[in-house]
Amino acid sequence: MSKAYPMPSLGAGMEAGTVVEWHVQPGQRVSRGDVVGVVDTEKGAIEIEIWEDAEVAEIVAAPGSRVPVGEPLLLLKETESTADQVVEEVWDEPSPDTPPAEEPHRRLRVSPVARKRAKELNLELDTLHGSGPGGAITLSDVETAAQEMDREGLPPSGAPEPVAEQDESGPDSGVDRHAAMRRAIATAMTRSKREIPHYYLVHTFSLESTLHWLGQTNRDRSPSRRLLLAALYLKAVARAVKNFPEFNGFWEDEAFSRAEGVHPGMAISLRGGGLVAPAIHDADTRSLEALTEAVRDVVHRSRAGLLRGSEVADPTITVTSLGERGVDAVFGVIYPPQVAIVGIGSVAERPWAEGGMVGSRRVVTVTLAADHRASDGHRGALFLEHVAQRLQSPEDL
Amino acid sequence: MTEPSQDRVRTGIRDAFRRIAPEVDLESIDPSANLREEADLDSVDALNLIVLLDENLGVEIPESDYDQITTLADMRRYLTARIPGG
């Protein structure tokens, strides 16, 4: 019996996506968690995963076709071993470290901007060496290849100047993508501010013990094993929502529904403008080492335009940190249908009174913007205090 | 021997940047300016950079030395002085 593998919904407001490429072909067996292809959305090129073991019967949507959410991309044949398996745990981590056993074609990973530039330069993508994550071809690889060809007097040095914005066309051009991402952000944020009655709470506390612990922990570690402060923030928020589940879930159909797992979305700004907030899955149960690894990986892939469908689909709460840009605090706009966003400001040294004495402390201001339909300020205040306490006991995170 | 280690450091830094921030043109960065600001690196990028420099050049930069590599020129100098076989 065959069934359709539909265009997934990769977040609120997504209506359609464009197939960029397939990594599978008819007759090929695929396993749960395999990346089967890439679709282009306003959030960038997203790797889409399969959620059951099956055999690809037919490719319904050819590369280049724009397919509405829910419409079939592939037809799958159920394999015997899994015919009665229920497939709904879409949050389980695929195993990204396990490469597919057989690849019918060399799998080509290309960042969108690199694809566009290569097209402008008439460069064949499969002749390029990829230096990005997983061998992805980046803009820099394309530029380097073009320069090398220039130097060797080979074509296509006559490449035109970068095309002016108004001349851009085609669904996957960088400028269109940028504009599409802006529109997607505009739609989501307008809906948020129109529909969600936000309330805001602010909590400033000393991070001295946390930073001391982090410094001690990292002192003797090789770089690849060092912890990021961002991982501590994520874990503290993720652990806290276990006690305050009304901040972890979705407001849908006039009611709040709790999320099963804790998958904080981490707001990541993209260098060309725009942002994404991919989920860090099961952040409440993962070690700080694993979370640091996940953060490093997801930031890298966000900026290379290689996120996976399960990551962008629906984080359960968002954590945004603008502290690196030197601001004291950030008051977030909730990403619907989520109901809360935790904002983290910069760590700053301040005069601090404690036990009748004034001293100098490194402090941070953490905010909560929450949906008043789903929770009240009293619980919000307890939640923020809980986050602060967890952060101040990093050895227990 | 200084010349080859300087070259290796330059190549190692360039390769690391190609992987974490491919759109950054290192040649256009003022070598005496704050590198994180110039290249718009956040703390995650910064750690990825340190990891790649370790992988590429075999120099483990302890956190306590981060203030010695705030500019591109300082980073080159720091790495050139410590690169194995340099």
XYZ file of C-alpha atoms in Angstrom:
483
model
C 0.000 0.000 0.000
C 1.422 3.378 -0.840
C 0.893 6.611 0.948
C 1.761 10.210 0.285
C 4.636 12.021 1.939
C 3.299 15.566 2.005
C 4.997 18.948 2.024
C 5.545 19.473 5.743
C 4.459 22.606 7.538
C 7.695 24.147 8.698
C 6.240 26.627 11.128
C 3.231 28.848 11.478
C 2.161 30.699 8.381
C 3.982 28.559 5.829
C 1.738 27.979 2.844
C 4.021 26.313 0.334
C 7.583 25.380 -0.402
C 9.655 24.822 -3.512
C 11.434 21.538 -4.050
C 15.153 22.194 -4.487
C 16.469 18.676 -4.843
C 15.840 15.079 -3.920
C 18.384 12.831 -2.256
C 16.336 9.739 -3.039
C 15.026 8.002 -6.110
C 12.195 5.571 -6.795
C 12.912 2.114 -5.435
C 15.187 3.386 -2.705
C 14.531 2.351 0.863
C 14.585 5.103 3.435
C 14.732 4.954 7.203
C 13.106 7.051 9.840
C 15.121 10.261 10.295
C 16.729 10.207 6.849
C 16.962 13.516 5.060
C 15.225 12.826 1.759
C 15.461 16.209 0.102
C 15.624 19.967 0.389
C 12.784 22.443 0.099
C 13.111 26.166 -0.215
C 10.985 28.244 2.142
C 10.987 31.774 3.448
C 13.142 30.424 6.271
C 15.788 29.309 3.837
C 16.541 25.925 2.353
C 15.340 23.258 4.774
C 16.340 19.617 4.764
C 13.203 17.519 5.102
C 13.234 14.232 6.966
C 11.181 11.113 6.679
C 9.382 9.738 9.739
C 9.031 6.079 8.944
C 10.899 3.294 7.271
C 9.579 2.954 3.758
C 10.435 2.582 0.117
C 10.167 5.499 -2.271
C 7.584 4.523 -4.871
C 7.433 7.713 -6.858
C 8.687 11.278 -6.850
C 5.542 13.328 -7.316
C 7.001 16.840 -7.128
C 9.998 17.449 -9.336
C 12.734 19.884 -8.311
C 11.592 23.406 -9.041
C 7.937 22.772 -8.336
C 6.144 24.826 -5.724
C 3.975 22.619 -3.546
C 1.373 23.744 -0.998
C 1.674 22.413 2.543
C -0.053 19.042 2.791
C 0.129 18.234 -0.915
C 2.114 15.121 -1.853
C 5.841 15.312 -2.539
C 6.565 11.594 -2.704
C 4.631 8.364 -2.754
C 5.942 5.857 -0.238
C 5.474 2.115 -0.079
C 5.350 0.752 3.423
C 8.005 -1.811 4.145
C 7.007 -5.025 5.899
C 8.820 -4.382 9.121
C 7.007 -1.140 9.747
C 3.605 -1.626 8.211
C 1.830 -1.255 11.510
C 4.100 1.309 13.082
C 2.465 4.487 14.211
C 4.422 7.498 13.114
C 3.838 10.608 15.067
C 6.825 11.259 17.262
C 8.121 13.901 14.960
C 10.259 15.418 17.644
C 12.666 12.560 17.992
C 16.137 13.498 16.942
C 17.182 11.992 13.682
C 20.703 10.690 13.790
C 22.571 13.324 11.827
C 25.896 11.623 12.317
C 24.825 8.511 10.523
C 25.193 8.974 6.814
C 22.755 7.177 4.554
C 24.128 3.750 3.705
C 23.807 4.147 -0.024
C 23.635 7.304 -1.992
C 22.462 6.964 -5.543
C 23.918 10.332 -6.448
C 26.579 12.318 -4.780
C 24.592 14.335 -2.323
C 25.036 18.001 -3.037
C 24.584 20.436 -0.200
C 24.607 24.023 -1.313
C 23.757 27.149 0.595
C 21.098 29.172 -1.203
C 23.288 32.188 -1.721
C 26.032 29.959 -3.130
C 23.548 28.367 -5.510
C 22.480 31.786 -6.745
C 26.012 33.056 -7.169
C 27.088 29.879 -8.984
C 24.181 30.353 -11.351
C 25.249 33.935 -12.023
C 28.775 32.760 -12.711
C 27.689 29.759 -14.773
C 29.602 27.451 -12.467
C 28.651 23.796 -12.304
C 27.904 23.103 -8.656
C 29.087 19.514 -8.743
C 32.564 20.582 -9.804
C 33.029 22.621 -6.633
C 34.601 21.617 -3.369
C 32.368 22.267 -0.380
C 33.957 23.550 2.820
C 30.754 24.104 4.785
C 29.120 21.763 7.280
C 28.779 18.265 5.889
C 30.723 19.332 2.809
C 28.165 21.976 1.904
C 29.125 24.388 -0.838
C 29.177 27.904 0.531
C 29.297 31.286 -1.118
C 32.971 31.455 -0.325
C 33.603 28.172 -2.176
C 31.875 29.563 -5.230
C 33.807 32.828 -5.074
C 37.071 30.967 -4.572
C 36.388 28.699 -7.526
C 35.498 31.720 -9.644
C 38.706 33.476 -8.634
C 40.757 30.408 -9.433
C 39.166 30.148 -12.835
C 39.818 33.843 -13.358
C 43.435 33.393 -12.488
C 43.769 30.462 -14.823
C 42.123 32.420 -17.566
C 39.220 30.035 -17.716
C 35.620 30.941 -18.116
C 33.387 32.317 -16.763
C 35.181 35.480 -15.779
C 32.781 37.595 -17.748
C 30.268 37.221 -15.007
C 28.069 40.247 -14.708
C 28.138 42.573 -11.754
C 25.847 41.363 -9.031
C 22.411 41.879 -10.431
C 20.423 44.797 -9.114
C 17.640 43.848 -6.774
C 14.791 44.790 -9.044
C 16.216 42.568 -11.751
C 16.111 39.504 -9.575
C 13.754 36.808 -10.566
C 13.191 33.174 -9.842
C 11.893 31.602 -6.686
C 15.234 30.791 -5.109
C 17.173 33.963 -5.665
C 18.832 35.364 -2.553
C 17.051 38.669 -2.751
C 13.686 36.980 -3.134
C 14.513 34.786 -0.194
C 15.473 37.763 1.887
C 12.264 39.511 0.952
C 10.283 36.329 1.601
C 11.853 35.919 5.027
C 11.062 39.559 5.829
C 7.459 38.963 4.795
C 7.254 35.798 6.897
C 8.618 37.631 9.923
C 6.249 40.521 9.244
C 3.261 38.193 9.044
C 4.131 36.261 12.189
C 5.001 39.323 14.253
C 1.950 41.284 13.111
C -0.253 38.349 14.003
C 1.507 38.087 17.345
C 1.023 41.729 18.264
C -2.541 41.744 16.946
C -3.719 38.551 18.619
C -1.533 37.892 21.636
C -2.076 39.937 24.785
C 1.541 40.032 25.894
C 2.575 40.765 29.417
C 6.189 41.459 30.353
C 8.261 40.723 33.419
C 11.850 41.667 34.149
C 14.300 40.073 36.549
C 17.895 41.198 37.131
C 20.172 38.960 39.126
C 23.832 38.257 39.779
C 25.490 35.783 37.467
C 28.742 35.856 39.382
C 28.623 32.298 40.724
C 27.495 30.962 37.339
C 30.307 32.663 35.447
C 32.842 31.603 38.045
C 31.697 27.988 37.693
C 31.758 28.244 33.899
C 35.262 29.707 33.907
C 36.516 26.959 36.222
C 34.829 24.273 34.167
C 36.201 25.533 30.877
C 39.677 26.294 32.139
C 41.106 22.841 31.635
C 38.967 21.811 28.714
C 40.072 21.635 25.119
C 38.131 24.090 22.934
C 35.745 21.516 21.510
C 34.647 20.496 25.029
C 34.104 23.985 26.436
C 30.617 24.955 27.480
C 28.719 27.931 26.143
C 26.802 30.237 28.442
C 23.984 29.955 25.904
C 23.694 26.243 26.760
C 23.223 27.134 30.438
C 20.476 29.604 29.549
C 18.683 27.020 27.407
C 18.939 24.321 30.033
C 17.771 26.608 32.833
C 14.723 27.685 30.830
C 14.014 24.115 29.710
C 14.223 22.749 33.244
C 12.079 25.574 34.561
C 9.220 24.979 32.128
C 8.948 21.423 33.393
C 7.633 23.030 36.588
C 5.724 25.718 34.702
C 4.217 23.903 31.734
C 1.858 26.764 30.910
C 4.783 28.496 29.205
C 5.683 25.512 27.034
C 3.141 24.874 24.311
C 0.740 26.458 21.886
C -2.359 28.622 21.882
C -4.568 27.073 19.246
C -8.316 27.063 18.683
C -8.951 29.345 21.636
C -7.204 27.049 24.075
C -3.766 26.285 25.383
C -2.267 22.911 24.637
C 0.837 21.802 26.472
C 3.712 20.515 24.414
C 4.873 17.015 25.198
C 8.590 17.706 25.048
C 10.639 20.792 25.823
C 12.103 22.137 22.600
C 13.204 25.737 23.045
C 13.704 27.632 19.833
C 16.909 29.589 19.843
C 16.684 32.898 18.017
C 19.627 33.167 15.635
C 20.206 36.246 13.552
C 21.365 35.672 10.002
C 24.178 37.787 8.709
C 22.335 38.864 5.610
C 19.396 40.015 7.766
C 16.444 38.157 9.160
C 16.391 35.469 11.784
C 15.428 31.894 12.455
C 14.624 30.169 15.736
C 15.277 26.447 15.279
C 14.385 24.065 18.084
C 16.993 22.555 20.341
C 15.240 19.279 21.019
C 14.682 17.899 24.517
C 16.848 20.577 26.051
C 15.600 19.674 29.535
C 17.189 16.246 29.495
C 20.412 16.822 27.594
C 23.767 17.469 29.214
C 25.361 20.912 28.981
C 28.014 19.356 26.745
C 25.374 17.976 24.391
C 23.500 21.285 24.411
C 26.655 23.244 23.625
C 27.326 20.888 20.746
C 23.739 21.287 19.529
C 23.916 25.087 19.762
C 27.203 25.235 17.874
C 25.835 22.930 15.208
C 22.504 24.673 14.772
C 24.046 28.148 14.599
C 26.472 26.911 11.986
C 23.738 25.284 9.916
C 21.316 28.189 10.303
C 23.834 30.524 8.775
C 24.765 28.055 6.058
C 21.066 27.648 5.252
C 20.904 23.949 6.099
C 18.331 23.532 8.839
C 16.203 20.418 9.132
C 12.447 20.338 8.970
C 12.040 19.005 12.501
C 14.061 21.910 13.847
C 12.101 24.701 12.238
C 8.680 23.099 12.562
C 7.432 24.136 15.972
C 9.628 25.011 18.896
C 7.639 25.029 22.122
C 9.058 28.249 23.623
C 11.660 30.720 22.358
C 14.848 31.944 23.977
C 16.390 35.071 22.511
C 19.655 36.578 23.568
C 20.622 39.993 22.325
C 23.106 40.373 25.101
C 25.972 40.001 22.727
C 24.984 43.252 21.134
C 25.458 45.080 24.369
C 21.836 45.800 25.281
C 20.702 45.372 28.869
C 17.409 43.675 28.121
C 15.231 42.420 25.299
C 11.432 42.327 25.427
C 10.486 39.655 22.944
C 7.550 39.297 20.606
C 6.008 35.846 20.992
C 6.213 33.634 17.922
C 2.693 32.259 17.443
C 1.323 29.781 18.275
C 3.854 29.681 21.115
C 2.928 31.421 24.346
C 6.208 32.672 25.761
C 9.602 34.072 24.880
C 12.468 34.475 27.324
C 14.826 37.373 26.567
C 18.370 37.498 27.838
C 20.361 40.711 27.974
C 24.080 41.233 28.183
C 26.145 40.314 31.181
C 27.375 43.578 32.673
C 29.370 44.538 35.724
C 27.246 46.659 38.060
C 27.307 47.965 41.609
C 25.296 45.459 43.599
C 23.984 45.639 47.146
C 23.866 42.367 49.038
C 23.751 41.688 52.772
C 24.110 45.370 53.549
C 27.238 45.739 51.458
C 27.720 47.262 48.042
C 30.069 45.442 45.750
C 30.677 44.841 42.100
C 28.879 41.951 40.411
C 28.373 40.680 36.917
C 24.606 40.719 36.453
C 22.144 39.801 33.741
C 18.601 40.928 33.039
C 16.236 38.191 31.937
C 12.748 39.020 30.715
C 9.635 37.051 30.030
C 7.047 38.018 27.462
C 4.099 35.695 27.860
C 0.603 35.233 26.486
C -1.924 36.400 29.060
C -4.516 34.049 27.624
C -2.373 31.084 28.670
C -0.822 32.302 31.925
C -0.860 35.057 34.512
C 1.823 37.371 35.773
C 2.032 35.690 39.156
C 3.071 32.389 37.612
C 5.292 34.254 35.185
C 7.145 35.865 38.061
C 7.633 32.509 39.778
C 8.828 31.042 36.490
C 11.430 33.776 35.977
C 12.654 33.401 39.532
C 12.923 29.667 38.951
C 15.033 30.285 35.834
C 17.285 32.587 37.864
C 17.746 30.037 40.637
C 18.555 27.259 38.223
C 21.098 29.469 36.457
C 22.712 30.302 39.754
C 23.241 26.625 40.511
C 24.927 25.633 37.265
C 26.454 22.488 38.757
C 22.935 21.081 39.053
C 21.888 21.938 35.504
C 61.236 29.485 9.635
C 59.014 32.419 10.591
C 57.734 32.918 7.096
C 56.154 29.480 6.692
C 54.486 29.607 10.119
C 53.054 33.036 9.310
C 51.679 31.603 6.102
C 50.252 28.591 7.881
C 48.569 30.860 10.433
C 47.070 33.014 7.693
C 45.763 29.960 5.869
C 44.437 28.430 9.089
C 42.563 31.595 10.012
C 41.217 32.027 6.494
C 39.956 28.446 6.409
C 38.308 28.810 9.820
C 36.493 31.958 8.685
C 35.374 30.311 5.476
C 33.621 27.733 7.569
C 32.023 29.900 10.241
C 31.452 33.159 8.366
C 32.015 32.602 4.647
C 30.726 36.046 3.735
C 33.403 37.803 5.749
C 36.232 39.133 3.613
C 39.228 38.961 5.912
C 41.293 41.114 3.557
C 38.905 43.999 4.049
C 39.017 43.790 7.851
C 41.137 46.328 9.684
C 43.729 44.110 11.394
C 43.853 46.416 14.404
C 40.085 46.594 14.940
C 38.064 44.376 17.266
C 37.603 41.195 15.259
C 34.315 40.075 16.792
C 32.742 43.428 16.047
C 34.255 43.727 12.581
C 33.181 40.248 11.551
C 29.952 40.306 13.586
C 30.815 37.129 15.481
C 28.699 36.077 18.429
C 29.933 33.853 21.246
C 28.920 30.700 19.383
C 30.871 31.796 16.290
C 33.759 32.712 18.545
C 33.884 29.239 20.123
C 33.570 27.613 16.699
C 36.476 29.781 15.556
C 38.631 28.733 18.523
C 37.812 25.051 17.866
C 38.712 25.369 14.188
C 41.956 27.185 14.951
C 42.852 24.308 17.262
C 41.987 21.782 14.544
C 43.766 23.668 11.779
C 46.854 24.828 13.594
C 47.168 22.681 16.700
C 47.012 25.669 19.036
C 44.624 25.393 21.978
C 43.744 28.905 23.050
C 42.673 28.920 26.711
C 39.750 31.143 27.660
C 42.071 33.197 29.827
C 43.953 34.249 26.668
C 40.895 35.433 24.749
C 41.771 39.035 25.538
C 45.066 38.563 23.723
C 43.400 37.758 20.396
C 40.814 40.489 20.070
C 42.140 41.809 16.763
C 43.171 39.974 13.611
C 46.752 41.206 13.988
C 46.882 40.035 17.618
C 45.404 36.681 16.672
C 48.010 36.166 13.932
C 50.786 37.142 16.287
C 49.506 34.906 19.087
C 49.135 31.889 16.828
C 52.439 32.409 15.022
C 54.247 32.380 18.359
C 52.627 29.102 19.398
C 52.103 27.052 16.273
C 53.819 23.670 16.596
C 56.937 23.443 14.445
C 56.793 27.193 13.905
